[in-house]
Tab-separated table of C-alpha atoms and ligand atoms in Angstrom:
chain	number	residue	atom	x	y	z
A	142	UNK	CA	19.849	-12.735	-0.352
A	143	UNK	CA	18.568	-10.032	-2.754
A	144	UNK	CA	17.635	-6.739	-1.097
A	145	UNK	CA	13.958	-5.811	-1.181
A	146	UNK	CA	13.326	-2.868	-3.534
A	147	UNK	CA	11.578	-0.145	-1.518
A	148	UNK	CA	8.012	0.592	-2.607
A	149	UNK	CA	6.447	3.962	-1.882
A	150	UNK	CA	2.769	3.865	-2.748
A	151	UNK	CA	0.281	6.732	-2.901
A	152	UNK	CA	-3.368	6.068	-2.171
A	153	UNK	CA	-5.433	8.913	-3.607
A	154	UNK	CA	-8.638	7.492	-2.055
A	155	UNK	CA	-11.758	9.242	-3.457
A	156	UNK	CA	-9.925	12.480	-4.247
A	157	UNK	CA	-8.829	14.137	-7.467
A	158	UNK	CA	-10.121	14.829	-10.938
A	159	UNK	CA	-8.632	14.420	-14.401
A	160	UNK	CA	-6.738	17.729	-14.052
A	161	UNK	CA	-4.929	16.381	-10.992
A	162	UNK	CA	-3.269	13.695	-13.111
A	163	UNK	CA	-0.770	16.415	-14.046
A	164	UNK	CA	0.710	15.718	-10.590
A	165	UNK	CA	1.686	12.254	-11.839
A	166	UNK	CA	3.573	13.662	-14.824
A	167	UNK	CA	5.279	16.159	-12.493
A	168	UNK	CA	6.225	13.348	-10.106
A	169	UNK	CA	7.586	11.297	-13.008
A	170	UNK	CA	9.817	14.188	-14.102
A	171	UNK	CA	11.164	14.578	-10.530
A	172	UNK	CA	11.906	10.868	-10.175
A	173	UNK	CA	14.197	11.110	-13.175
A	174	UNK	CA	16.679	12.513	-10.643
A	175	UNK	CA	16.528	9.468	-8.328
A	176	UNK	CA	19.973	7.924	-7.980
A	177	UNK	CA	18.970	4.469	-6.781
A	178	UNK	CA	16.052	2.150	-7.259
A	179	UNK	CA	12.819	2.959	-5.445
A	180	UNK	CA	9.479	1.926	-6.856
A	181	UNK	CA	6.943	4.778	-6.858
A	182	UNK	CA	3.282	3.837	-7.215
A	183	UNK	CA	0.160	5.985	-7.483
A	184	UNK	CA	-3.282	4.441	-6.965
A	185	UNK	CA	-5.862	6.918	-8.302
A	186	UNK	CA	-9.642	6.352	-8.259
A	187	UNK	CA	-10.622	3.568	-10.706
A	188	UNK	CA	-12.125	5.834	-13.410
A	189	UNK	CA	-8.762	7.571	-13.842
A	190	UNK	CA	-6.473	4.549	-14.063
A	191	UNK	CA	-6.088	4.515	-17.851
A	192	UNK	CA	-5.459	8.278	-17.966
A	193	UNK	CA	-3.031	7.960	-15.038
A	194	UNK	CA	-1.086	5.316	-16.967
A	195	UNK	CA	-0.835	7.813	-19.841
A	196	UNK	CA	0.306	10.569	-17.458
A	197	UNK	CA	3.025	8.259	-16.109
A	198	UNK	CA	4.211	7.106	-19.536
A	199	UNK	CA	7.935	7.591	-20.086
A	200	UNK	CA	8.600	7.835	-16.337
A	201	UNK	CA	9.274	5.257	-13.628
A	202	UNK	CA	5.941	5.918	-11.887
A	203	UNK	CA	3.738	2.827	-11.739
A	204	UNK	CA	-0.068	2.918	-11.480
A	205	UNK	CA	-2.336	0.710	-9.380
A	206	UNK	CA	-5.926	0.321	-8.230
A	207	UNK	CA	-7.364	0.962	-4.761
A	208	UNK	CA	-9.596	-2.101	-4.681
A	209	UNK	CA	-10.910	-4.906	-6.876
A	210	UNK	CA	-13.848	-7.271	-6.764
A	211	UNK	CA	-13.504	-10.531	-4.872
A	212	UNK	CA	-14.980	-12.114	-8.001
A	213	UNK	CA	-12.161	-12.688	-10.450
A	214	UNK	CA	-14.167	-13.456	-13.564
A	215	UNK	CA	-16.537	-11.233	-15.510
A	216	UNK	CA	-19.900	-11.508	-13.761
A	217	UNK	CA	-23.215	-9.810	-13.044
A	218	UNK	CA	-21.909	-7.536	-10.247
A	219	UNK	CA	-23.224	-4.036	-10.950
A	220	UNK	CA	-20.747	-1.348	-9.934
A	221	UNK	CA	-17.871	-3.734	-9.265
A	222	UNK	CA	-14.509	-3.640	-11.047
A	223	UNK	CA	-12.585	-6.872	-11.363
A	224	UNK	CA	-8.816	-7.275	-11.178
A	225	UNK	CA	-8.583	-8.200	-14.861
A	226	UNK	CA	-10.141	-4.852	-15.777
A	227	UNK	CA	-7.544	-3.011	-13.697
A	228	UNK	CA	-4.745	-4.970	-15.367
A	229	UNK	CA	-6.287	-4.280	-18.772
A	230	UNK	CA	-6.039	-0.541	-18.065
A	231	UNK	CA	-2.357	-0.817	-17.222
A	232	UNK	CA	-2.474	-1.159	-13.427
A	233	UNK	CA	0.312	-3.248	-11.886
A	234	UNK	CA	-0.712	-3.293	-8.217
A	235	UNK	CA	-3.971	-3.158	-6.296
A	236	UNK	CA	-4.578	-2.200	-2.661
A	237	UNK	CA	-6.899	-4.655	-0.886
A	238	UNK	CA	-8.333	-4.612	2.622
A	239	UNK	CA	-7.713	-0.935	3.392
A	240	UNK	CA	-9.070	-0.221	6.873
A	241	UNK	CA	-11.626	2.221	5.437
A	242	UNK	CA	-13.112	-0.680	3.472
A	243	UNK	CA	-12.851	-3.106	6.377
A	244	UNK	CA	-14.499	-0.629	8.779
A	245	UNK	CA	-17.002	1.243	6.604
A	246	UNK	CA	-17.908	-1.520	4.158
A	247	UNK	CA	-17.536	-4.528	6.446
A	248	UNK	CA	-14.878	-6.334	4.415
A	249	UNK	CA	-13.678	-9.440	6.219
A	250	UNK	CA	-10.298	-11.163	5.997
A	251	UNK	CA	-11.976	-13.809	3.838
A	252	UNK	CA	-13.184	-11.211	1.314
A	253	UNK	CA	-9.795	-9.471	1.320
A	254	UNK	CA	-8.032	-12.779	0.646
A	255	UNK	CA	-10.379	-13.494	-2.287
A	256	UNK	CA	-9.553	-10.050	-3.716
A	257	UNK	CA	-5.826	-10.638	-3.266
A	258	UNK	CA	-6.086	-14.003	-5.015
A	259	UNK	CA	-8.130	-12.490	-7.863
A	260	UNK	CA	-5.354	-9.906	-8.274
A	261	UNK	CA	-2.574	-12.516	-8.306
A	262	UNK	CA	-4.493	-14.566	-10.888
A	263	UNK	CA	-4.253	-11.730	-13.439
A	264	UNK	CA	-0.664	-10.767	-12.672
A	265	UNK	CA	-1.341	-7.810	-10.351
A	266	UNK	CA	0.550	-7.543	-7.071
A	267	UNK	CA	-1.890	-7.064	-4.186
A	268	UNK	CA	-0.967	-4.700	-1.354
A	269	UNK	CA	-2.746	-6.308	1.576
A	270	UNK	CA	-3.533	-3.833	4.381
A	271	UNK	CA	-3.543	-4.918	8.013
A	272	UNK	CA	-3.406	-3.013	11.287
A	273	UNK	CA	-4.642	-2.843	14.831
A	274	UNK	CA	-7.188	-0.421	16.292
A	275	UNK	CA	-6.371	1.798	19.267
A	276	UNK	CA	-8.341	-0.636	21.454
A	277	UNK	CA	-6.228	-3.577	20.271
A	278	UNK	CA	-3.073	-1.630	21.077
A	279	UNK	CA	-4.275	-0.707	24.570
A	280	UNK	CA	-5.084	-4.361	25.178
A	281	UNK	CA	-1.586	-5.467	24.117
A	282	UNK	CA	-2.934	-7.341	21.103
A	283	UNK	CA	-0.886	-5.782	18.280
A	284	UNK	CA	1.172	-8.875	17.492
A	285	UNK	CA	-1.787	-11.232	17.601
A	286	UNK	CA	-3.980	-8.976	15.461
A	287	UNK	CA	-1.497	-8.114	12.716
A	288	UNK	CA	-0.205	-11.679	12.456
A	289	UNK	CA	-3.705	-13.159	12.242
A	290	UNK	CA	-4.904	-10.546	9.743
A	291	UNK	CA	-1.843	-11.023	7.543
A	292	UNK	CA	-2.235	-14.786	7.417
A	293	UNK	CA	-5.988	-14.672	6.854
A	294	UNK	CA	-5.902	-11.912	4.202
A	295	UNK	CA	-2.797	-12.658	2.125
A	296	UNK	CA	-3.142	-14.790	-1.003
A	297	UNK	CA	-2.345	-18.494	-0.800
A	298	UNK	CA	0.305	-18.103	-3.467
A	299	UNK	CA	1.972	-15.514	-5.670
A	300	UNK	CA	3.826	-12.321	-4.895
A	301	UNK	CA	2.204	-9.819	-2.539
A	302	UNK	CA	3.015	-6.802	-0.377
A	303	UNK	CA	1.762	-6.207	3.172
A	304	UNK	CA	0.958	-2.666	4.329
A	305	UNK	CA	1.003	-2.325	8.108
A	306	UNK	CA	-1.398	0.537	8.786
A	307	UNK	CA	-2.434	1.027	12.419
A	308	UNK	CA	-6.073	2.124	12.114
A	309	UNK	CA	-5.605	4.848	14.747
A	310	UNK	CA	-2.851	6.465	12.664
A	311	UNK	CA	-4.663	6.838	9.338
A	312	UNK	CA	-5.811	10.313	8.344
A	313	UNK	CA	-4.623	12.036	11.533
A	314	UNK	CA	-1.252	13.079	12.833
A	315	UNK	CA	-0.302	10.220	15.138
A	316	UNK	CA	2.183	7.456	14.433
A	317	UNK	CA	3.521	4.653	16.623
A	318	UNK	CA	7.110	5.042	17.806
A	319	UNK	CA	9.717	3.722	15.413
A	320	UNK	CA	10.361	0.862	17.827
A	321	UNK	CA	6.651	-0.042	17.791
A	322	UNK	CA	6.637	0.019	13.963
A	323	UNK	CA	9.709	-2.240	13.926
A	324	UNK	CA	8.048	-4.664	16.339
A	325	UNK	CA	4.832	-4.846	14.291
A	326	UNK	CA	6.805	-5.494	11.096
A	327	UNK	CA	8.712	-8.199	12.955
A	328	UNK	CA	5.469	-9.899	14.027
A	329	UNK	CA	4.189	-9.842	10.442
A	330	UNK	CA	7.416	-11.181	8.939
A	331	UNK	CA	7.583	-13.959	11.522
A	332	UNK	CA	3.993	-14.965	10.729
A	333	UNK	CA	4.785	-14.988	6.999
A	334	UNK	CA	7.860	-17.143	7.620
A	335	UNK	CA	5.794	-19.685	9.503
A	336	UNK	CA	3.191	-19.895	6.733
A	337	UNK	CA	5.210	-19.433	3.542
A	338	UNK	CA	8.779	-20.252	4.622
A	339	UNK	CA	11.752	-18.018	5.392
A	340	UNK	CA	12.667	-17.247	1.780
A	341	UNK	CA	9.216	-15.871	0.917
A	342	UNK	CA	9.026	-13.921	4.175
A	343	UNK	CA	12.419	-12.345	3.477
A	344	UNK	CA	11.427	-11.454	-0.083
A	345	UNK	CA	8.053	-9.931	0.857
A	346	UNK	CA	7.919	-6.166	1.230
A	347	UNK	CA	6.172	-4.795	4.309
A	348	UNK	CA	5.211	-1.114	4.088
A	349	UNK	CA	4.278	1.224	6.908
A	350	UNK	CA	1.212	3.443	6.414
A	351	UNK	CA	-0.454	6.042	8.608
A	352	UNK	CA	0.294	9.784	8.625
A	353	UNK	CA	3.544	9.569	6.674
A	354	UNK	CA	4.600	12.925	5.218
A	355	UNK	CA	7.722	14.791	4.143
A	356	UNK	CA	8.571	15.609	7.776
A	357	UNK	CA	8.624	12.071	9.215
A	358	UNK	CA	9.364	9.914	6.143
A	359	UNK	CA	13.122	9.590	6.743
A	360	UNK	CA	12.529	8.457	10.326
A	361	UNK	CA	9.868	5.936	9.249
A	362	UNK	CA	12.145	4.533	6.520
A	363	UNK	CA	14.793	3.989	9.194
A	364	UNK	CA	12.521	1.785	11.331
A	365	UNK	CA	13.352	-1.939	11.451
A	366	UNK	CA	11.925	-4.012	8.631
A	367	UNK	CA	10.225	-1.100	6.830
A	368	UNK	CA	10.375	-1.563	3.048
A	369	UNK	CA	8.567	1.626	2.062
A	370	UNK	CA	5.306	3.389	2.798
A	371	UNK	CA	1.639	3.561	1.894
A	372	UNK	CA	0.765	7.248	1.869
A	373	UNK	CA	-2.681	8.846	1.754
A	374	UNK	CA	-3.001	12.648	1.938
A	375	UNK	CA	0.635	13.427	1.213
A	376	UNK	CA	0.552	11.514	-2.088
A	377	UNK	CA	-1.849	13.921	-3.814
A	378	UNK	CA	0.750	16.556	-4.629
A	379	UNK	CA	3.976	15.758	-6.465
A	380	UNK	CA	5.934	18.163	-4.240
A	381	UNK	CA	5.018	16.304	-1.048
A	382	UNK	CA	5.150	12.811	-2.508
A	383	UNK	CA	8.511	13.323	-4.196
A	384	UNK	CA	9.895	14.738	-0.915
A	385	UNK	CA	8.793	11.496	0.778
A	386	UNK	CA	10.388	9.380	-1.936
A	387	UNK	CA	13.665	11.309	-1.829
A	388	UNK	CA	13.718	10.884	1.964
A	389	UNK	CA	14.415	7.198	1.325
A	390	UNK	CA	18.149	6.501	1.382
A	391	UNK	CA	17.805	4.292	-1.700
A	392	UNK	CA	16.542	7.233	-3.788
A	393	UNK	CA	19.110	9.888	-3.017
B	459	PEP	C1	-3.965	5.546	3.958
B	459	PEP	O1	-5.074	5.918	3.653
B	459	PEP	O2	-3.584	4.427	3.633
B	459	PEP	C2	-3.119	6.452	4.731
B	459	PEP	C3	-2.010	5.980	5.224
B	459	PEP	O3	-3.553	7.751	4.871
B	459	PEP	P1	-2.731	8.967	5.504
B	459	PEP	O4	-1.330	8.900	4.929
B	459	PEP	O5	-3.462	10.182	5.040
B	459	PEP	O6	-2.736	8.789	6.975
């Protein structure tokens, strides 16, 4: 069975300006020293995707979007950006169903699935975010929640990535224990195996996200079933993000 290539993805959220794209070029230069194969992805705000692709040119850094419309085709949807437009700008991945969008903008599993399928239809790989709240964890519902969200949000077909991001760990300084991360990834992979078959489940990358930084990245990458990370704050600066990437055994 082929090993899953680790994916370390940076989510810039609504931060950064054109000048900050220099961090992508700096990151690209650093990754030239990587000894093995790790995929490094930066997802800047949508207006900067084309310029980010330029900044990454000549390096191994890949660029993605942070969201796309659930409507795949061109349509009268003022303010929306469809997956085809992201692909046209050079994006290769798109994050869908981030907990900030689920919580603040009311995105349901159904909407997230439509976005993931719109992405697959134009050749983008969706990174489908799932994760329990603190209340779910206290109630012992982690397995049920992450399995149900994964199955209801992932596309019906095509390649995708799951990002396990416990909601209570995003943007703070808490993480689950490594054993808890391993268990959650196990629940998700088992659910994928039931729906898509063992081969697809084994080939699908499951990332951990939530307060990953240079200090804890090596430990997180050592947790069972972790195929990389989705990183928020610590992806904005090439120094921090490259330290995370080089903490992966596959990179050094
Ligand atoms: C995120 O927004 O997906 C995230 C994981 O953020 P942070 O790394 O800042 O917790």
